[in-house]
Amino acid sequence: MAAPQRKTDIGPPHYKEYLPPVIQKNFGDWKYHQIINPGLMVHVANSGDKIWTVRVASPRLLSTDTIRDIADIAEKYCGGYVRFTTRNNIEFLVSEEKNIEPLINELKSKHYMIGGIGSGVSNIVHTQGWIHCHSAAVDASALVKVIMDEFADYFTTKQTPNKVRFAVACCTNMCGAVHCSDIAYVGIHRKIPRIDHDNIKNMCEVPSTVACCPTNAISPDPAKKSLKINADKCMYCGNCYSVCPALPIADPENDGVAIVVGGKVGSLRSNPKFSKLVVPFIKNNPPKWPEVVEATKKIFNAYMAGANKHERVGEWVERIGWEKFFKVTGLPFTFQHIDDFTIARETFRTAATFKW
Amino acid sequence: MEKEEIKQKIYDLVVKSTGKKKLKSSDIQKQISSDTGCSRDEVKDALKDLMDEGKLIYTYFGGSYVELPPNQ
Amino acid sequence: MPKKYETPMLDELEKGPFPSFVTEMKKAAAKSDMAADALGQLERCFKDNRTHWKHGGIVGVRGYGGGVIGRYSDLPEEFPDVAHFHTVRINSIAGLFYKSSFLKEMCDIWDKYGSGLTNFHGSTGDLVLLGTKTDTLESIFAEFSSRGWDLGGSGSAMRTPSCCVGPARCEWANIDTLDITYATTQEFQDEMHRPAFPYKFKFKTVGCAVDCNAAIARADCSIIGTWKGKIEINQDEVANYAKSGMNIQTEIVNLCPSKCMSYDGKTLSINDDDCVRCMHCISRMTKALKPTGEKGASILIGSKAPFVIGATLSWVIVPFMKMEPPYTEFFDLVRKMWEWWDEHGKNRERIGELIIRRGMREFLEYIGVDPMPQQVKEPRRDPFYFWKEEDLAK
């Protein structure tokens, strides 16, 4: 059978068609919400109407089999209505209170992981990794899996002083907001790109490749009709590889993970913050990256022990000071921790007031 | 200027640049509009026709460019 | 029957409580040759400690310059069914709402033409169909567009705008994030599908400063809902929070960033003139505190990941704008910003980077926004600034 007639420039369908009737009726007229437990919350409208949300984790990568199962469950208990969160959770939208218990029972029997609401560990924002990306220095889904397995109790039941938002970016392109997360992982390279001189000519445009380098390390090599890279200037970001495929940078021996902490995007109590480098490098160790999990436990446990109620990781660190952060976590401080990129001088300590 | 004429000028510009400089859509809009005095919107519209007809395609190499289809 | 690969390393990632992406890939691999080879190649990546994908940019649907991302295996002989393994981005619904009937139709189409693997959702918020061949792209596009679904953005274009759940299910939304997102997507269809910008441009809209869509960190244009009136206090509900164990002094008053609150053990007061609308107190005492008065948004520009000059957060351009349909004032502002960026932006230069390179004055003058102290954390520290003839005449 021939495919149907294509249409262009139509945009997505209107959202109203996809909202449960109780939401359509009370749109913009909600009074309050209450978190009943990490897997269940209720929103109450000024009209007195209620909608319950049951949240479960997903690995973001879903097969059509699983999506059909989600659709079936939504049909059975939610009139077919379901949504996703920006952190890859699935939210079943329940309009009738009597459906909550059987829904939760079915989700449990099918081993869905229920939780993620409130002060705890929610699902992890992440990138494609080795599943589908050309520039990934590390896999992303595997890191998500091992970190979420380790902190699963904080998704389903246990509380933290405030939300702990994890993120994984498989290279410094950062196709996710890892630069502003409580604890985040970034795939990094440590050696300069290799130059495939034979292919530069066919595959790459020299001026745009030269221009894309953040540190001006790339220059034309007219004799070879190719490019040169100044090894003293290159900081292995891989931006050039995205512009010019003849500059491969992936290196099994030297690629790995950096850990950054203390970022947030909300403005509550204190302004949004960037994440800062705390572990410059852990060598890739698939499939389970145990060293990454161990380093994360040090950070997480120190936060749990030291933070006041409502403090995010970054607020806790700012209160105690970074020098104390390195002391209480036992993470080593190295040359790589001291900035020498575009905002370096803003980060130097311009007062003699610090902790021993 | 007739749309067909603008289309031809765009096509010629892309042919001329092939292998020398990758053109972005905005490069074409600026160049043709200053060469011919047509508005940017007229150039854009002509470019859209060339794309819909498959005479030109968009490519992506760390940025979006306008190029000839690969078999030509 | 699709090929079956031994995957001892990936099998390790099927253990443990968190749902496993490997299990998902295996489900798809049982039905699809493409998914089977994707799984086989992934095991190989784990063994080799590196990715085996190549990017390439000459795939798409006729007339569009975005929505499809070309992807190829660098081991095509070994894994022929992922020799081409392109991504299709479908523009998701504002707020990421779905109905089961659509999900099932989507699955049928995708099983027919693709690998059966998806991402709910990509980082920008598209519904991502992961892995198909070049010759099926037109059919996939026809199947979706004939049902009312279009492709999302990619390349040097407007990317699929996204938002928080907003007024659909949140009492804190100061603006209709879903409507703004839908209207923006429809208004700029050409800018989304026919890439003509120096580089990508992202809109993210959130209803308040809690920012449940990370608008401030990952959007060239961040639209953050806010208000201008007082916070209405329900003292009975304040008493209920105190009774239920909340220490209002330490948990609320002491954590207020602008120190505009006080509590005498009975009554909570707020000096609204000094409130910066951070949302801490409201988020902790949602039954007791409610913003009132004029609602609108702050428009901020410029956040992005670290390439090229280091990561940036968006900064304030328009401190307050009413955001009501048909959003004429907002769309006019956006068009002015794009004009200036089109005129001066270098290839792969985001609008925020251009503002940093050429200065806020030029940008603000072009878009017609006056300088205001709300746009900066502090005035400049250096004595090196320009004077124009018109300044001297004042």
Short mmCIF file of N, CA, C and O in Angstrom, two decimals, chain A residues 4 6-7 9-11 14-15 17-18 23 27-28 30 32-33 43 53 60-66 68 72 75 80 82-84 86 91 123 128 130-134 145 149 173 175 179 214 237 239 241-242 267-269 284 286 310 341-342, chain C residues 13 15 18 24 27 31 49 51 53 55 62 64 71 85 87 95-96 98-100 104 108 111 116 118-121 123 130 138 141-142 145-146 150 167-169 171 179 182 186 189 194 209 212-213 217 251 257 278 280 283 287 307-309 348:
data_model
loop_
_atom_site.label_atom_id
_atom_site.label_comp_id
_atom_site.label_asym_id
_atom_site.label_seq_id
_atom_site.Cartn_x
_atom_site.Cartn_y
_atom_site.Cartn_z
N PRO A 4 0.57 7.46 2.70
CA PRO A 4 -0.39 8.56 2.53
C PRO A 4 0.29 9.86 2.07
O PRO A 4 1.51 9.95 2.01
N ARG A 6 1.88 13.35 2.05
CA ARG A 6 2.63 14.11 3.04
C ARG A 6 2.11 15.54 3.14
O ARG A 6 1.55 16.07 2.18
N LYS A 7 2.30 16.16 4.31
CA LYS A 7 2.00 17.58 4.50
C LYS A 7 3.22 18.23 5.12
O LYS A 7 3.92 17.59 5.90
N ASP A 9 5.01 21.77 7.12
CA ASP A 9 4.83 23.00 7.90
C ASP A 9 3.53 23.00 8.71
O ASP A 9 2.89 24.04 8.86
N ILE A 10 3.15 21.84 9.22
CA ILE A 10 1.91 21.79 10.01
C ILE A 10 2.19 21.89 11.51
O ILE A 10 1.29 22.16 12.29
N GLY A 11 3.44 21.66 11.91
CA GLY A 11 3.75 21.69 13.34
C GLY A 11 3.09 20.53 14.06
O GLY A 11 2.45 19.67 13.44
N HIS A 14 -2.34 20.25 18.36
CA HIS A 14 -2.61 21.14 19.48
C HIS A 14 -2.67 20.33 20.78
O HIS A 14 -3.28 19.26 20.82
N TYR A 15 -2.06 20.88 21.83
CA TYR A 15 -1.95 20.13 23.09
C TYR A 15 -3.31 19.83 23.71
O TYR A 15 -3.47 18.84 24.42
N GLU A 17 -5.99 18.62 22.62
CA GLU A 17 -6.54 17.30 22.28
C GLU A 17 -5.94 16.18 23.13
O GLU A 17 -6.48 15.08 23.16
N TYR A 18 -4.79 16.45 23.74
CA TYR A 18 -4.07 15.39 24.45
C TYR A 18 -4.16 15.51 25.96
O TYR A 18 -3.52 14.76 26.68
N ILE A 23 -8.13 17.92 33.29
CA ILE A 23 -7.14 18.99 33.08
C ILE A 23 -7.72 20.06 32.16
O ILE A 23 -7.58 21.26 32.42
N PHE A 27 -7.82 23.77 33.61
CA PHE A 27 -6.59 24.34 33.04
C PHE A 27 -6.33 25.73 33.63
O PHE A 27 -7.18 26.62 33.57
N GLY A 28 -5.16 25.92 34.23
CA GLY A 28 -4.80 27.23 34.77
C GLY A 28 -5.55 27.59 36.05
O GLY A 28 -5.47 28.73 36.51
N TRP A 30 -5.53 25.60 39.12
CA TRP A 30 -5.15 24.68 40.18
C TRP A 30 -4.90 25.43 41.47
O TRP A 30 -4.37 26.54 41.46
N TYR A 32 -3.65 23.77 44.71
CA TYR A 32 -2.42 23.29 45.36
C TYR A 32 -2.17 21.84 44.96
O TYR A 32 -3.02 21.21 44.32
N HIS A 33 -0.99 21.34 45.31
CA HIS A 33 -0.73 19.91 45.11
C HIS A 33 -0.08 19.36 46.37
O HIS A 33 0.46 20.10 47.19
N HIS A 43 -3.06 16.80 42.51
CA HIS A 43 -3.28 18.23 42.28
C HIS A 43 -4.76 18.52 42.46
O HIS A 43 -5.61 17.79 41.92
N THR A 53 -1.21 11.79 40.02
CA THR A 53 -0.13 11.44 39.12
C THR A 53 0.69 10.31 39.75
O THR A 53 1.15 10.45 40.89
N ARG A 60 14.59 6.02 29.17
CA ARG A 60 14.51 6.93 28.02
C ARG A 60 14.50 6.17 26.71
O ARG A 60 13.67 6.44 25.86
N LEU A 61 15.41 5.21 26.56
CA LEU A 61 15.38 4.38 25.37
C LEU A 61 14.28 3.33 25.57
O LEU A 61 14.38 2.50 26.48
N LEU A 62 13.23 3.41 24.77
CA LEU A 62 12.10 2.51 24.94
C LEU A 62 11.84 1.75 23.63
O LEU A 62 11.91 2.34 22.55
N SER A 63 11.52 0.47 23.76
CA SER A 63 11.11 -0.31 22.60
C SER A 63 9.62 -0.08 22.36
O SER A 63 8.89 0.33 23.27
N THR A 64 9.19 -0.37 21.15
CA THR A 64 7.75 -0.22 20.86
C THR A 64 6.93 -1.17 21.75
O THR A 64 5.81 -0.84 22.12
N ASP A 65 7.48 -2.33 22.10
CA ASP A 65 6.75 -3.25 23.00
C ASP A 65 6.42 -2.56 24.32
O ASP A 65 5.30 -2.66 24.82
N THR A 66 7.40 -1.90 24.88
CA THR A 66 7.19 -1.23 26.18
C THR A 66 6.22 -0.05 26.03
O THR A 66 5.37 0.17 26.89
N ARG A 68 3.80 0.18 23.93
CA ARG A 68 2.45 -0.40 23.85
C ARG A 68 1.94 -0.80 25.23
O ARG A 68 0.75 -0.62 25.54
N ASP A 72 -1.33 0.54 27.03
CA ASP A 72 -2.37 -0.36 27.57
C ASP A 72 -2.71 0.00 29.01
O ASP A 72 -3.88 0.05 29.39
N GLU A 75 -4.67 3.13 29.18
CA GLU A 75 -6.06 2.90 28.76
C GLU A 75 -6.90 2.30 29.88
O GLU A 75 -8.05 2.68 30.10
N GLY A 80 -6.51 6.48 28.93
CA GLY A 80 -5.55 6.57 27.83
C GLY A 80 -4.57 7.72 27.95
O GLY A 80 -3.71 7.89 27.10
N VAL A 82 -1.45 9.87 29.37
CA VAL A 82 -0.15 9.65 30.00
C VAL A 82 0.77 10.77 29.53
O VAL A 82 0.55 11.33 28.46
N ARG A 83 1.73 11.15 30.36
CA ARG A 83 2.70 12.13 29.88
C ARG A 83 4.10 11.72 30.31
O ARG A 83 4.26 10.80 31.12
N PHE A 84 5.07 12.42 29.76
CA PHE A 84 6.46 12.18 30.14
C PHE A 84 7.01 13.45 30.77
O PHE A 84 6.54 14.55 30.48
N THR A 86 10.46 15.96 31.68
CA THR A 86 11.70 16.30 30.98
C THR A 86 12.86 15.44 31.49
O THR A 86 13.90 15.38 30.85
N GLU A 91 4.46 9.61 33.50
CA GLU A 91 3.45 9.99 34.49
C GLU A 91 2.08 9.51 34.03
O GLU A 91 1.57 9.96 33.00
N ASN A 123 14.98 10.72 38.00
CA ASN A 123 15.65 10.08 36.87
C ASN A 123 16.74 11.00 36.30
O ASN A 123 16.75 12.19 36.57
N GLN A 128 23.04 10.37 24.15
CA GLN A 128 22.97 9.09 23.45
C GLN A 128 24.07 8.10 23.79
O GLN A 128 23.87 6.89 23.77
N TRP A 130 27.21 5.63 23.39
CA TRP A 130 27.64 4.70 22.34
C TRP A 130 26.46 4.05 21.62
O TRP A 130 26.64 3.39 20.60
N ILE A 131 25.26 4.24 22.15
CA ILE A 131 24.09 3.68 21.47
C ILE A 131 23.89 4.31 20.10
O ILE A 131 23.46 3.67 19.16
N HIS A 132 24.20 5.61 20.00
CA HIS A 132 23.87 6.25 18.73
C HIS A 132 24.66 7.50 18.41
O HIS A 132 24.26 8.27 17.56
N CYS A 133 25.78 7.77 19.10
CA CYS A 133 26.45 9.05 18.84
C CYS A 133 27.88 8.86 18.36
O CYS A 133 28.61 8.02 18.86
N HIS A 134 28.26 9.71 17.40
CA HIS A 134 29.60 9.63 16.81
C HIS A 134 30.66 10.26 17.71
O HIS A 134 31.83 9.96 17.56
N LYS A 145 22.32 3.78 34.27
CA LYS A 145 21.86 2.52 34.87
C LYS A 145 22.62 2.23 36.18
O LYS A 145 21.99 1.93 37.20
N ASP A 149 20.85 2.41 39.78
CA ASP A 149 20.80 1.18 40.58
C ASP A 149 21.35 1.45 41.98
O ASP A 149 20.77 1.02 42.98
N ASN A 173 30.19 18.36 24.20
CA ASN A 173 29.08 19.01 23.50
C ASN A 173 27.91 19.23 24.45
O ASN A 173 27.16 20.18 24.32
N CYS A 175 24.79 17.60 25.19
CA CYS A 175 23.42 17.66 24.70
C CYS A 175 22.41 17.48 25.83
O CYS A 175 21.35 16.93 25.64
N HIS A 179 25.74 21.07 32.72
CA HIS A 179 26.57 22.14 33.28
C HIS A 179 25.86 22.83 34.44
O HIS A 179 26.42 23.74 35.03
N PRO A 214 37.90 26.41 19.95
CA PRO A 214 37.78 27.40 21.03
C PRO A 214 39.12 28.01 21.44
O PRO A 214 39.15 29.10 21.99
N CYS A 237 38.52 19.13 23.19
CA CYS A 237 37.07 19.25 23.33
C CYS A 237 36.32 18.46 22.27
O CYS A 237 35.17 18.06 22.48
N ASN A 239 35.25 19.59 19.39
CA ASN A 239 34.37 20.42 18.57
C ASN A 239 34.73 20.29 17.09
O ASN A 239 33.86 20.23 16.23
N TYR A 241 35.88 17.77 15.51
CA TYR A 241 35.43 16.50 14.93
C TYR A 241 33.99 16.59 14.44
O TYR A 241 33.62 15.97 13.45
N SER A 242 33.17 17.40 15.14
CA SER A 242 31.78 17.57 14.70
C SER A 242 31.70 18.34 13.38
O SER A 242 30.77 18.17 12.61
N SER A 267 15.70 28.97 40.80
CA SER A 267 16.17 30.18 41.49
C SER A 267 15.84 30.14 42.98
O SER A 267 16.11 31.12 43.69
N LEU A 268 15.28 29.07 43.46
CA LEU A 268 14.86 28.99 44.85
C LEU A 268 16.03 29.23 45.80
O LEU A 268 17.08 28.59 45.65
N ARG A 269 15.85 30.12 46.74
CA ARG A 269 16.86 30.46 47.77
C ARG A 269 18.12 31.12 47.22
O ARG A 269 18.62 32.08 47.78
N ASN A 284 37.55 5.06 31.38
CA ASN A 284 36.39 4.23 31.05
C ASN A 284 36.61 2.80 31.49
O ASN A 284 37.67 2.22 31.25
N PRO A 286 33.94 -0.07 31.15
CA PRO A 286 32.66 -0.71 30.89
C PRO A 286 32.67 -2.16 31.37
O PRO A 286 33.74 -2.74 31.48
N HIS A 310 16.62 21.44 52.87
CA HIS A 310 16.37 22.32 51.72
C HIS A 310 17.63 22.73 50.96
O HIS A 310 17.53 23.41 49.94
N PHE A 341 40.75 28.53 31.48
CA PHE A 341 40.01 28.83 30.25
C PHE A 341 39.50 30.27 30.32
O PHE A 341 40.17 31.14 30.88
N THR A 342 38.32 30.56 29.82
CA THR A 342 37.91 31.95 29.59
C THR A 342 37.58 32.77 30.84
O THR A 342 37.63 34.00 30.80
N LEU C 13 24.16 -5.24 32.49
CA LEU C 13 23.34 -4.03 32.70
C LEU C 13 21.84 -4.35 32.64
O LEU C 13 21.02 -3.45 32.54
N LYS C 15 20.79 -6.40 35.14
CA LYS C 15 20.55 -6.66 36.56
C LYS C 15 20.23 -5.35 37.29
O LYS C 15 20.51 -4.28 36.77
N PHE C 18 16.78 -0.55 38.46
CA PHE C 18 16.41 0.48 37.48
C PHE C 18 16.13 -0.16 36.13
O PHE C 18 16.85 -1.07 35.71
N GLU C 24 15.37 -3.20 26.81
CA GLU C 24 14.60 -2.55 25.75
C GLU C 24 15.18 -2.89 24.37
O GLU C 24 14.45 -3.19 23.43
N LYS C 27 14.32 -6.42 23.41
CA LYS C 27 12.93 -6.57 22.96
C LYS C 27 12.81 -6.18 21.49
O LYS C 27 12.16 -6.87 20.70
N LYS C 31 12.62 -8.52 17.10
CA LYS C 31 11.72 -8.32 15.97
C LYS C 31 12.36 -7.62 14.77
O LYS C 31 11.81 -7.65 13.69
N ASN C 49 35.73 -0.19 23.94
CA ASN C 49 35.89 1.02 24.73
C ASN C 49 35.80 2.28 23.88
O ASN C 49 36.52 3.26 24.13
N THR C 51 33.10 4.51 20.69
CA THR C 51 31.90 4.49 19.84
C THR C 51 32.24 3.97 18.45
O THR C 51 33.40 4.03 18.02
N TRP C 53 30.04 4.86 15.78
CA TRP C 53 29.15 5.58 14.88
C TRP C 53 29.90 6.68 14.15
O TRP C 53 30.86 7.26 14.68
N HIS C 55 29.06 10.33 11.83
CA HIS C 55 27.98 11.23 11.48
C HIS C 55 28.12 11.60 10.01
O HIS C 55 29.15 11.43 9.39
N ARG C 62 12.33 15.60 1.57
CA ARG C 62 12.36 16.62 0.51
C ARG C 62 11.83 17.97 1.02
O ARG C 62 10.78 18.04 1.64
N TYR C 64 12.87 19.85 3.39
CA TYR C 64 13.24 20.20 4.77
C TYR C 64 14.76 20.10 4.94
O TYR C 64 15.41 19.23 4.35
N ARG C 71 23.16 9.05 10.48
CA ARG C 71 24.07 8.28 11.33
C ARG C 71 24.45 7.00 10.61
O ARG C 71 23.58 6.36 10.01
N PHE C 85 21.64 4.28 9.95
CA PHE C 85 20.82 4.14 11.18
C PHE C 85 20.43 5.53 11.64
O PHE C 85 20.86 6.01 12.68
N THR C 87 18.35 9.01 12.71
CA THR C 87 17.37 9.44 13.71
C THR C 87 16.31 10.31 13.05
O THR C 87 16.64 11.17 12.24
N GLY C 95 4.27 20.15 26.63
CA GLY C 95 3.98 19.50 27.91
C GLY C 95 4.15 18.00 27.88
O GLY C 95 3.97 17.33 28.90
N LEU C 96 4.52 17.45 26.73
CA LEU C 96 4.78 16.01 26.57
C LEU C 96 3.60 15.13 26.98
O LEU C 96 3.76 14.09 27.62
N TYR C 98 0.41 12.64 26.01
CA TYR C 98 0.09 11.67 24.97
C TYR C 98 -1.24 11.00 25.24
O TYR C 98 -1.72 10.99 26.38
N LYS C 99 -1.80 10.42 24.18
CA LYS C 99 -2.95 9.53 24.33
C LYS C 99 -2.51 8.15 23.85
O LYS C 99 -1.72 8.03 22.91
N SER C 100 -3.08 7.13 24.46
CA SER C 100 -2.67 5.76 24.13
C SER C 100 -2.89 5.46 22.64
O SER C 100 -2.09 4.76 22.03
N LYS C 104 0.07 3.95 20.18
CA LYS C 104 -0.01 2.65 19.49
C LYS C 104 0.16 2.80 17.98
O LYS C 104 0.85 2.00 17.34
N ASP C 108 3.12 1.20 15.55
CA ASP C 108 2.89 0.43 14.32
C ASP C 108 3.70 0.98 13.16
O ASP C 108 4.31 0.24 12.40
N ASP C 111 7.47 0.24 13.84
CA ASP C 111 7.84 -1.17 13.64
C ASP C 111 7.92 -1.49 12.14
O ASP C 111 8.72 -2.31 11.71
N GLY C 116 12.24 0.10 15.77
CA GLY C 116 11.43 -0.16 16.97
C GLY C 116 12.03 0.44 18.23
O GLY C 116 11.47 0.29 19.31
N THR C 118 13.16 3.84 20.40
CA THR C 118 12.79 5.26 20.49
C THR C 118 13.50 5.91 21.68
O THR C 118 14.06 5.21 22.52
N ASN C 119 13.43 7.22 21.72
CA ASN C 119 13.78 7.96 22.94
C ASN C 119 12.57 8.80 23.33
O ASN C 119 12.10 9.61 22.55
N PHE C 120 12.08 8.59 24.54
CA PHE C 120 11.05 9.47 25.11
C PHE C 120 11.70 10.26 26.24
O PHE C 120 11.65 9.86 27.37
N HIS C 121 12.35 11.36 25.91
CA HIS C 121 12.48 12.10 24.66
C HIS C 121 13.94 12.47 24.46
O HIS C 121 14.76 12.26 25.34
N SER C 123 17.01 15.31 24.29
CA SER C 123 17.28 16.38 25.26
C SER C 123 16.47 17.64 24.98
O SER C 123 16.04 18.33 25.90
N LEU C 130 14.67 6.14 16.72
CA LEU C 130 16.10 5.88 16.70
C LEU C 130 16.45 4.78 15.71
O LEU C 130 16.32 3.61 16.02
N GLU C 138 11.02 9.21 3.55
CA GLU C 138 9.84 9.88 2.99
C GLU C 138 8.55 9.21 3.46
O GLU C 138 7.56 9.88 3.77
N PHE C 141 7.81 10.18 7.03
CA PHE C 141 7.32 11.55 7.09
C PHE C 141 5.86 11.62 6.63
O PHE C 141 5.02 12.29 7.26
N ALA C 142 5.52 10.90 5.58
CA ALA C 142 4.14 10.91 5.07
C ALA C 142 3.19 10.30 6.11
O ALA C 142 2.10 10.83 6.34
N SER C 145 3.00 12.97 9.03
CA SER C 145 2.42 14.28 8.71
C SER C 145 0.96 14.14 8.29
O SER C 145 0.13 15.00 8.58
N SER C 146 0.61 13.02 7.65
CA SER C 146 -0.79 12.83 7.26
C SER C 146 -1.68 12.64 8.50
O SER C 146 -2.89 12.84 8.43
N ASP C 150 4.37 16.64 12.72
CA ASP C 150 5.43 17.16 11.86
C ASP C 150 6.80 16.78 12.44
O ASP C 150 6.90 16.32 13.58
N PRO C 167 0.26 25.49 33.22
CA PRO C 167 -1.10 25.59 33.76
C PRO C 167 -1.89 24.29 33.59
O PRO C 167 -2.96 24.14 34.17
N ALA C 168 -1.36 23.34 32.79
CA ALA C 168 -2.07 22.07 32.64
C ALA C 168 -2.16 21.35 33.98
O ALA C 168 -3.16 20.70 34.27
N ARG C 169 -1.12 21.45 34.81
CA ARG C 169 -1.16 20.71 36.07
C ARG C 169 -0.22 21.36 37.10
O ARG C 169 0.55 20.66 37.75
N GLU C 171 -0.05 24.78 39.97
CA GLU C 171 -0.66 26.00 40.51
C GLU C 171 0.28 27.20 40.45
O GLU C 171 -0.13 28.31 40.71
N ASP C 179 0.66 27.07 25.63
CA ASP C 179 0.18 27.86 24.51
C ASP C 179 1.31 28.66 23.87
O ASP C 179 1.38 28.78 22.64
N TYR C 182 3.26 26.18 21.80
CA TYR C 182 2.53 25.81 20.58
C TYR C 182 2.52 26.96 19.58
O TYR C 182 2.82 26.79 18.39
N GLN C 186 4.23 27.13 15.81
CA GLN C 186 3.45 27.36 14.60
C GLN C 186 3.90 28.62 13.87
O GLN C 186 3.98 28.65 12.64
N GLN C 189 7.39 28.00 11.70
CA GLN C 189 7.58 26.73 11.01
C GLN C 189 8.69 26.80 9.96
O GLN C 189 9.49 25.89 9.82
N ARG C 194 13.62 25.00 7.57
CA ARG C 194 14.55 25.41 6.51
C ARG C 194 15.69 26.22 7.12
O ARG C 194 15.64 27.44 7.18
N ALA C 209 10.07 30.51 38.44
CA ALA C 209 11.52 30.42 38.62
C ALA C 209 11.98 29.06 39.15
O ALA C 209 13.18 28.82 39.28
N CYS C 212 11.27 24.01 35.82
CA CYS C 212 11.24 22.55 35.61
C CYS C 212 11.60 22.12 34.19
O CYS C 212 11.40 20.97 33.83
N ASN C 213 12.08 23.02 33.36
CA ASN C 213 12.53 22.60 32.03
C ASN C 213 13.95 23.12 31.76
O ASN C 213 14.40 23.12 30.62
N ALA C 217 19.25 27.36 31.58
CA ALA C 217 20.56 26.76 31.31
C ALA C 217 20.72 26.28 29.88
O ALA C 217 21.83 26.01 29.45
N GLU C 251 13.08 27.20 58.15
CA GLU C 251 12.90 26.59 56.82
C GLU C 251 12.42 27.57 55.77
O GLU C 251 12.61 27.35 54.58
N PRO C 257 16.05 34.69 50.12
CA PRO C 257 17.29 35.34 49.66
C PRO C 257 17.27 36.86 49.82
O PRO C 257 18.34 37.47 49.93
N CYS C 278 11.78 34.21 44.10
CA CYS C 278 12.62 33.03 43.89
C CYS C 278 11.84 31.74 43.94
O CYS C 278 12.29 30.72 43.45
N HIS C 280 11.03 29.91 46.68
CA HIS C 280 11.27 28.96 47.77
C HIS C 280 10.06 28.87 48.70
O HIS C 280 9.53 27.80 48.95
N SER C 283 6.95 27.37 47.09
CA SER C 283 7.04 25.95 46.79
C SER C 283 6.93 25.09 48.05
O SER C 283 6.49 23.96 47.99
N LYS C 287 -0.09 25.79 49.90
CA LYS C 287 -1.47 26.07 50.28
C LYS C 287 -1.61 27.46 50.91
O LYS C 287 -2.71 28.01 50.97
N PHE C 307 30.78 24.83 24.45
CA PHE C 307 31.38 25.32 23.20
C PHE C 307 30.83 26.68 22.86
O PHE C 307 29.64 26.86 22.87
N VAL C 308 31.55 27.71 22.53
CA VAL C 308 32.98 27.73 22.32
C VAL C 308 33.68 28.48 23.46
O VAL C 308 34.82 28.22 23.77
N ILE C 309 32.93 29.38 24.13
CA ILE C 309 33.60 30.27 25.08
C ILE C 309 33.39 29.83 26.52
O ILE C 309 33.77 30.52 27.46
N ARG C 348 28.19 28.91 13.18
CA ARG C 348 28.23 28.22 14.47
C ARG C 348 28.31 29.16 15.68
O ARG C 348 28.68 28.75 16.77
#
